[in-house]
Amino acid sequence: MNSGFWRQAMAVARRDLERERHAGEVVWVTIPFGAIALLLVPLAVGINQDVLSRIGTGMLFVVVMLFGVLTSIRRTNIETPPQRDAIALLGIDPVAEFAGKTAASAVVLLVFEVVMAAVAVALYGIDISGWWWMIIVLPLTAIGLAELGTISGAIAASVQAGPALVPLLVTPLAIPLLLGATQTVENIDPDGGNLSWLVLMAIVVLVLAIVGVLTARPLQETR
Amino acid sequence: MNSGFWRQAMAVARRDLERERHAGEVVWVTIPFGAIALLLVPLAVGINQDVLSRIGTGMLFVVVMLFGVLTSIRRTNIETPPQRDAIALLGIDPVAEFAGKTAASAVVLLVFEVVMAAVAVALYGIDISGWWWMIIVLPLTAIGLAELGTISGAIAASVQAGPALVPLLVTPLAIPLLLGATQTVENIDPDGGNLSWLVLMAIVVLVLAIVGVLTARPLQETR
Amino acid sequence: MTARGRLAWLDITAVIAVVGALVFAMVSPRVESQGDSARMLFIHVPTIWLAYLAFAVTFVASIAFLVTRKLKWDLVAGSSAEIGVVFTTVAIIGGMIWGKATWNVYWTWDARLTLTAVMLFVYIGYLALRRAIPDPVARARRSSVLGILGLVQLIPVHFSVTWWRTLHQTNTFRPRDIQMDGPILAALLVSVAAFTLVYAALLRRRYQLAEMELEAHRAAAAAEGPVAGDAVSAPTIGST
Amino acid sequence: MPASNFHVEFSGVGVRIGMATILRDVELTVAPGESLGLFGANGAGKTTLLRVVATLLKPSGGSARVLGVNLDSPDRFDVRPRLGLIGHSPALYPELSLLANLEFAARVSGVSLAAAAEALRAVGMEQAADRPAGEASFGMQRRVEFAREIMLQPDLLLLDEPHSALDPSAIELVEHIVAGVLQRSGAVVLVSHDVDRVAPMVTRTAELRGGTIQ
Amino acid sequence: MPASNFHVEFSGVGVRIGMATILRDVELTVAPGESLGLFGANGAGKTTLLRVVATLLKPSGGSARVLGVNLDSPDRFDVRPRLGLIGHSPALYPELSLLANLEFAARVSGVSLAAAAEALRAVGMEQAADRPAGEASFGMQRRVEFAREIMLQPDLLLLDEPHSALDPSAIELVEHIVAGVLQRSGAVVLVSHDVDRVAPMVTRTAELRGGTIQ
Ligand code: HEM
Ligand SMILES: Nc1ncnc2c1ncn2[C@@H]1O[C@H](COP(=O)(O)OP(=O)(O)OP(=O)(O)O)[C@@H](O)[C@H]1O
Ligand SMILES: Nc1ncnc2c1ncn2[C@@H]1O[C@H](COP(=O)(O)OP(=O)(O)OP(=O)(O)O)[C@@H](O)[C@H]1O
Ligand SMILES: [Mg+2]
Ligand SMILES: [Mg+2]
């Protein structure tokens, strides 16, 4: 982990955030689309306000998950074959690439999550007494989803079915994160039950990080 | 509406279905992803079986809508700028292009809907007493969503932000369809209340068709 | 005995064992409160446990591949995952039939049921990925990552009944605390043993097939096919 | 549709994209039977001008007529089937086979499928007919685009660096296709950086500089 | 890493993609200071061969060494920073400005940002530095790719039809960059269809036919 590593990771993160800033896909599409989804579901389903305030947190995380997966296949996160060739020939450290891509995705996802949470509170009248956990839960979810997105992106890169495979790989794997997030925030448990859910999430995030780092090189070898 | 019109419309529909058949994006991604969503939502939200069998139809149509929108931005439905130039210079009748694209999308969406409906019935224990309406509701929804997708795709093609804009345009407009579909199937009303919802859907589909036909040329002019 | 002969022997034993176990299950004492449908236990539980085992084997074989880079480990991983998917499907279908008998619904909103289905999806995704990559080496590298990640799913599936107290049976096998009648337990253990044999037999068969597929791929790769570029010839117009 | 003696008749044409001025005051006429070689530095606006002539980009000022039709009128769509363009990057659908790509164009244009197969043979690609376009080499894709124009027989053909990617055996496709268009009194605009190479097939040359034709 | 006298040393190399045989029995050596012109018909496998040499595609058989490293060993990743490739289609990020594209390459490679600006000036594009790559013309994008290789100074440079899209004022970039690589004892493989044009800058030529080097 010398200075070269950090320089490369920073360069990658910076590139992804810059691309996203110019394309504005998350701000202009994913966020409004997610907000519409939050709005639509109760409408179509015909749930009343009581139920809604109870299940609101769960709904929020479902939307975060499904659309979070979509941000990992956002156009600016996917490279064309010539772009992939070019970056490979820059001799980038695959672990640095993993770290940089994940960091950038996590930032984007965090922004998305915060806006969605605000919308959910406004729409659903959620009981937010357990919500200060969000300060830890949101970043953990963002990082976990970002890790999953980067790993799956690398797995699917240059496979024919390509980017299309990513959501299929990510969504089921993200379930533990989803469960952890919902449970931490909803179960206000004086015995520290929340903490054990947080620990679960942290473990998942850590496991994903380890898998990401260890498999970065083998995955690169497929290119 | 001479033979040239139908020939062109058929050629476009055939091209889109062929591309989809080769890419398999809907079969391999959208359908599994939609199924996962159907599975996930109740889990995260913690709804019990009673509620679920009641709101199941609504949930089904929410998923159909959200993922239906995704199928209209599927890779094989979006053309690159050179492809767009080439097809424009074939001198295709824009109305025929609208009809062909919509027909192909409707077929793809119908397949998606049927699978989702089967999954929903299996998972949610939905009361399917009103479901024979589905024979009309599903095709109507498919056609309506396909029309919306094609129109929005044409609008977005002329704008910088491109395909990314489509979901944003389609989703809010699809709400009447969503409501109509849910209500028709759920309200088993001996006085023919279902029929009035069906009529609403049919009108929406018709209006979209008229809008599509009338705007096909002006939208083409932006290119 | 030849390798092939031993294999046939394994197949036959597995079949006999399963038939035997099921007969044993049929004649085991009836649990009054649940009726004959409770005998589903002897299919339901062994199949899901064998699915766990199959996915665990995929996990271990995936790591083994990444460490040794020997393709045979990838074949084991892929074969085992395929069998795991079959077992999971059987367990879910068996559970659904059982559920119809005891809960009066095929599917209910229950964490374990959901998560079991999610686990199925993870490995269907794994198989879909394998199917999408024709080259054996590239396939091995990519899918091994997913084979490792997939095991993460087993944890919520197993603990789901403890984390959410819903409809499904809680875990009755906990270390030092087995809550099950002796005869039923015996029948269950016999059944598990029998299904393990089935797993072993299927795995060997599938692995053999995978080896043959690999051989066929290599043979095709070694065969001198037409060169892709030879399909292009000089234009027939323009030059004349 | 008032008759015009020119296939392309631009006067004082300007093109802006967003805030950027790409072309201004372009004066350009191409008569039937004429073949214009268009030169200019990188970024001079050659591709942009071709796209304007192809009715794909609307001029922001001036008067522009193509095949007798004013580019401001909706009639411009009616001349599109008579236009052909081969651009920088191939416009094929990567999922479809090379032949299926041609057949799609044939169906839309009302040309027989036999003509599509025939055109593919003419460019020497009949044995690769079933290869998905995404798996064809760059030059193979270019050849299929030439096949498309051979099949569709446009009256006004626009070529953007047509020689790039063609191998020596195929390079004469350019000359052949240009000759074909001229023979049926069509016109050609040919963008290139290689003056010597295009000299034999153009009747006139023009240069874009400073956003206008010098 | 056993020393090798060649920058590229292929013997009996075959390449398959899926079930298709693209190359077979390729024998090829390129020594330091050498510049190889590679010719061949459309679809002959030139681009594929370049990608194999660039370590981007693994050979399916034979023995292949690049810059002294066996392509079967994981060491091949270590030589990547010493390789440069300019392919058929530009590899820039369309959302980023031309300069930002170069700066990204500079940051990853540990080159100073000043060198990026300098390279952009060298290809005559400093005034378009802030233009998003997606809005730059085809030739402008190619020039930026040349700038990248000028900046990164690879030991083995692979060029796929480098002349296409460059205007006459920029065409000498190719000769310049080839000369630069040879001067520091690097090697060049240059794919082209234009034998005459590349003749002055290659020391040797080879032709791909029937999937192998003739
Ligand atoms: C589709 C429906 C069902 C699914 C997906 C399902 C899934 C599972 C799974 C995954 C396990 C293994 C738990 C572990 O050891 O980690 C299990 C065990 C078990 N299941 Fe089910 N099940 C279903 C229906 C049922 C029904 C209807 C019953 C009976 C009323 C039942 C009774 C049991 C019992 C007794 C065990 C053993 C529990 C233990 O000792 O750990 N299951 N099931
Ligand atoms: N992914 C692939 N699957 C199958 N065949 C392929 C694939 N990619 C390339 N080919 C085939 O390999 C052959 C060589 O392609 P390549 O792009 O290397 O040719 P080339 O010599 O560069 O041609 P050109 O002069 O047209 O650029 C072609 O016949 C092509 O159809
Ligand atoms: N969408 C756009 N927005 C802003 N400027 C653009 C856009 N598209 C092109 N330009 C600019 O217009 C100019 C002309 O581009 P064009 O592609 O027509 O050049 P060209 O003459 O074809 O160059 P080349 O020889 O490199 O192909 C360039 O400077 C380019 O940066
Ligand atoms: Mg140009
Ligand atoms: Mg090539």
PDB file of N, CA, C and O in Angstrom, chain B residues 60-84:
ATOM      1  N   LEU B  60     -47.919  -6.416  -7.572  1.00  0.00           N
ATOM      2  CA  LEU B  60     -47.580  -6.959  -8.884  1.00  0.00           C
ATOM      3  C   LEU B  60     -47.491  -5.846  -9.921  1.00  0.00           C
ATOM      4  O   LEU B  60     -46.513  -5.749 -10.663  1.00  0.00           O
ATOM      5  N   PHE B  61     -48.491  -4.980  -9.904  1.00  0.00           N
ATOM      6  CA  PHE B  61     -48.475  -3.960 -10.950  1.00  0.00           C
ATOM      7  C   PHE B  61     -47.420  -2.885 -10.705  1.00  0.00           C
ATOM      8  O   PHE B  61     -46.901  -2.294 -11.652  1.00  0.00           O
ATOM      9  N   VAL B  62     -47.103  -2.651  -9.423  1.00  0.00           N
ATOM     10  CA  VAL B  62     -45.990  -1.718  -9.172  1.00  0.00           C
ATOM     11  C   VAL B  62     -44.711  -2.268  -9.792  1.00  0.00           C
ATOM     12  O   VAL B  62     -43.978  -1.564 -10.496  1.00  0.00           O
ATOM     13  N   VAL B  63     -44.463  -3.553  -9.528  1.00  0.00           N
ATOM     14  CA  VAL B  63     -43.232  -4.147 -10.072  1.00  0.00           C
ATOM     15  C   VAL B  63     -43.280  -4.158 -11.602  1.00  0.00           C
ATOM     16  O   VAL B  63     -42.297  -3.820 -12.270  1.00  0.00           O
ATOM     17  N   VAL B  64     -44.434  -4.514 -12.159  1.00  0.00           N
ATOM     18  CA  VAL B  64     -44.554  -4.524 -13.611  1.00  0.00           C
ATOM     19  C   VAL B  64     -44.228  -3.143 -14.174  1.00  0.00           C
ATOM     20  O   VAL B  64     -43.500  -2.998 -15.155  1.00  0.00           O
ATOM     21  N   MET B  65     -44.747  -2.133 -13.521  1.00  0.00           N
ATOM     22  CA  MET B  65     -44.516  -0.762 -13.974  1.00  0.00           C
ATOM     23  C   MET B  65     -43.048  -0.377 -13.911  1.00  0.00           C
ATOM     24  O   MET B  65     -42.452   0.065 -14.892  1.00  0.00           O
ATOM     25  N   LEU B  66     -42.451  -0.549 -12.715  1.00  0.00           N
ATOM     26  CA  LEU B  66     -41.067  -0.098 -12.542  1.00  0.00           C
ATOM     27  C   LEU B  66     -40.135  -0.861 -13.474  1.00  0.00           C
ATOM     28  O   LEU B  66     -39.266  -0.269 -14.123  1.00  0.00           O
ATOM     29  N   PHE B  67     -40.341  -2.163 -13.564  1.00  0.00           N
ATOM     30  CA  PHE B  67     -39.426  -2.921 -14.396  1.00  0.00           C
ATOM     31  C   PHE B  67     -39.810  -2.843 -15.861  1.00  0.00           C
ATOM     32  O   PHE B  67     -38.960  -2.961 -16.737  1.00  0.00           O
ATOM     33  N   GLY B  68     -41.096  -2.633 -16.081  1.00  0.00           N
ATOM     34  CA  GLY B  68     -41.513  -2.387 -17.454  1.00  0.00           C
ATOM     35  C   GLY B  68     -40.785  -1.176 -18.020  1.00  0.00           C
ATOM     36  O   GLY B  68     -40.319  -1.168 -19.159  1.00  0.00           O
ATOM     37  N   VAL B  69     -40.647  -0.164 -17.181  1.00  0.00           N
ATOM     38  CA  VAL B  69     -39.914   1.024 -17.610  1.00  0.00           C
ATOM     39  C   VAL B  69     -38.465   0.657 -17.933  1.00  0.00           C
ATOM     40  O   VAL B  69     -37.901   1.119 -18.922  1.00  0.00           O
ATOM     41  N   LEU B  70     -37.905  -0.237 -17.113  1.00  0.00           N
ATOM     42  CA  LEU B  70     -36.524  -0.641 -17.390  1.00  0.00           C
ATOM     43  C   LEU B  70     -36.418  -1.362 -18.723  1.00  0.00           C
ATOM     44  O   LEU B  70     -35.411  -1.233 -19.419  1.00  0.00           O
ATOM     45  N   THR B  71     -37.440  -2.133 -19.080  1.00  0.00           N
ATOM     46  CA  THR B  71     -37.314  -2.818 -20.376  1.00  0.00           C
ATOM     47  C   THR B  71     -37.354  -1.818 -21.523  1.00  0.00           C
ATOM     48  O   THR B  71     -36.828  -2.091 -22.587  1.00  0.00           O
ATOM     49  N   SER B  72     -37.993  -0.655 -21.291  1.00  0.00           N
ATOM     50  CA  SER B  72     -37.972   0.274 -22.423  1.00  0.00           C
ATOM     51  C   SER B  72     -36.624   0.974 -22.554  1.00  0.00           C
ATOM     52  O   SER B  72     -36.357   1.596 -23.575  1.00  0.00           O
ATOM     53  N   ILE B  73     -35.758   0.892 -21.525  1.00  0.00           N
ATOM     54  CA  ILE B  73     -34.401   1.410 -21.748  1.00  0.00           C
ATOM     55  C   ILE B  73     -33.417   0.260 -21.909  1.00  0.00           C
ATOM     56  O   ILE B  73     -32.224   0.446 -21.762  1.00  0.00           O
ATOM     57  N   ARG B  74     -33.908  -0.925 -22.196  1.00  0.00           N
ATOM     58  CA  ARG B  74     -32.980  -2.039 -22.390  1.00  0.00           C
ATOM     59  C   ARG B  74     -32.060  -1.719 -23.575  1.00  0.00           C
ATOM     60  O   ARG B  74     -32.435  -0.999 -24.494  1.00  0.00           O
ATOM     61  N   ARG B  75     -30.872  -2.269 -23.468  1.00  0.00           N
ATOM     62  CA  ARG B  75     -29.829  -1.931 -24.429  1.00  0.00           C
ATOM     63  C   ARG B  75     -30.295  -2.089 -25.869  1.00  0.00           C
ATOM     64  O   ARG B  75     -30.042  -1.257 -26.731  1.00  0.00           O
ATOM     65  N   THR B  76     -31.040  -3.175 -26.103  1.00  0.00           N
ATOM     66  CA  THR B  76     -31.428  -3.455 -27.480  1.00  0.00           C
ATOM     67  C   THR B  76     -32.567  -2.564 -27.963  1.00  0.00           C
ATOM     68  O   THR B  76     -32.995  -2.668 -29.094  1.00  0.00           O
ATOM     69  N   ASN B  77     -33.054  -1.698 -27.097  1.00  0.00           N
ATOM     70  CA  ASN B  77     -34.124  -0.813 -27.533  1.00  0.00           C
ATOM     71  C   ASN B  77     -33.597   0.599 -27.791  1.00  0.00           C
ATOM     72  O   ASN B  77     -34.312   1.468 -28.246  1.00  0.00           O
ATOM     73  N   ILE B  78     -32.335   0.786 -27.448  1.00  0.00           N
ATOM     74  CA  ILE B  78     -31.735   2.106 -27.557  1.00  0.00           C
ATOM     75  C   ILE B  78     -30.754   2.071 -28.716  1.00  0.00           C
ATOM     76  O   ILE B  78     -29.977   1.137 -28.840  1.00  0.00           O
ATOM     77  N   GLU B  79     -30.787   3.084 -29.543  1.00  0.00           N
ATOM     78  CA  GLU B  79     -29.859   3.090 -30.665  1.00  0.00           C
ATOM     79  C   GLU B  79     -28.701   4.046 -30.416  1.00  0.00           C
ATOM     80  O   GLU B  79     -28.872   5.099 -29.822  1.00  0.00           O
ATOM     81  N   THR B  80     -27.528   3.664 -30.908  1.00  0.00           N
ATOM     82  CA  THR B  80     -26.394   4.572 -30.826  1.00  0.00           C
ATOM     83  C   THR B  80     -26.590   5.663 -31.869  1.00  0.00           C
ATOM     84  O   THR B  80     -27.330   5.475 -32.831  1.00  0.00           O
ATOM     85  N   PRO B  81     -25.901   6.803 -31.716  1.00  0.00           N
ATOM     86  CA  PRO B  81     -26.078   7.873 -32.698  1.00  0.00           C
ATOM     87  C   PRO B  81     -25.834   7.436 -34.147  1.00  0.00           C
ATOM     88  O   PRO B  81     -26.655   7.768 -35.018  1.00  0.00           O
ATOM     89  N   PRO B  82     -24.774   6.676 -34.449  1.00  0.00           N
ATOM     90  CA  PRO B  82     -24.638   6.254 -35.844  1.00  0.00           C
ATOM     91  C   PRO B  82     -25.799   5.374 -36.310  1.00  0.00           C
ATOM     92  O   PRO B  82     -26.259   5.500 -37.452  1.00  0.00           O
ATOM     93  N   GLN B  83     -26.268   4.495 -35.432  1.00  0.00           N
ATOM     94  CA  GLN B  83     -27.420   3.667 -35.806  1.00  0.00           C
ATOM     95  C   GLN B  83     -28.631   4.536 -36.093  1.00  0.00           C
ATOM     96  O   GLN B  83     -29.388   4.291 -37.034  1.00  0.00           O
ATOM     97  N   ARG B  84     -28.824   5.577 -35.261  1.00  0.00           N
ATOM     98  CA  ARG B  84     -29.967   6.457 -35.459  1.00  0.00           C
ATOM     99  C   ARG B  84     -29.864   7.176 -36.790  1.00  0.00           C
ATOM    100  O   ARG B  84     -30.851   7.306 -37.530  1.00  0.00           O
TER     101      ARG B  84
END
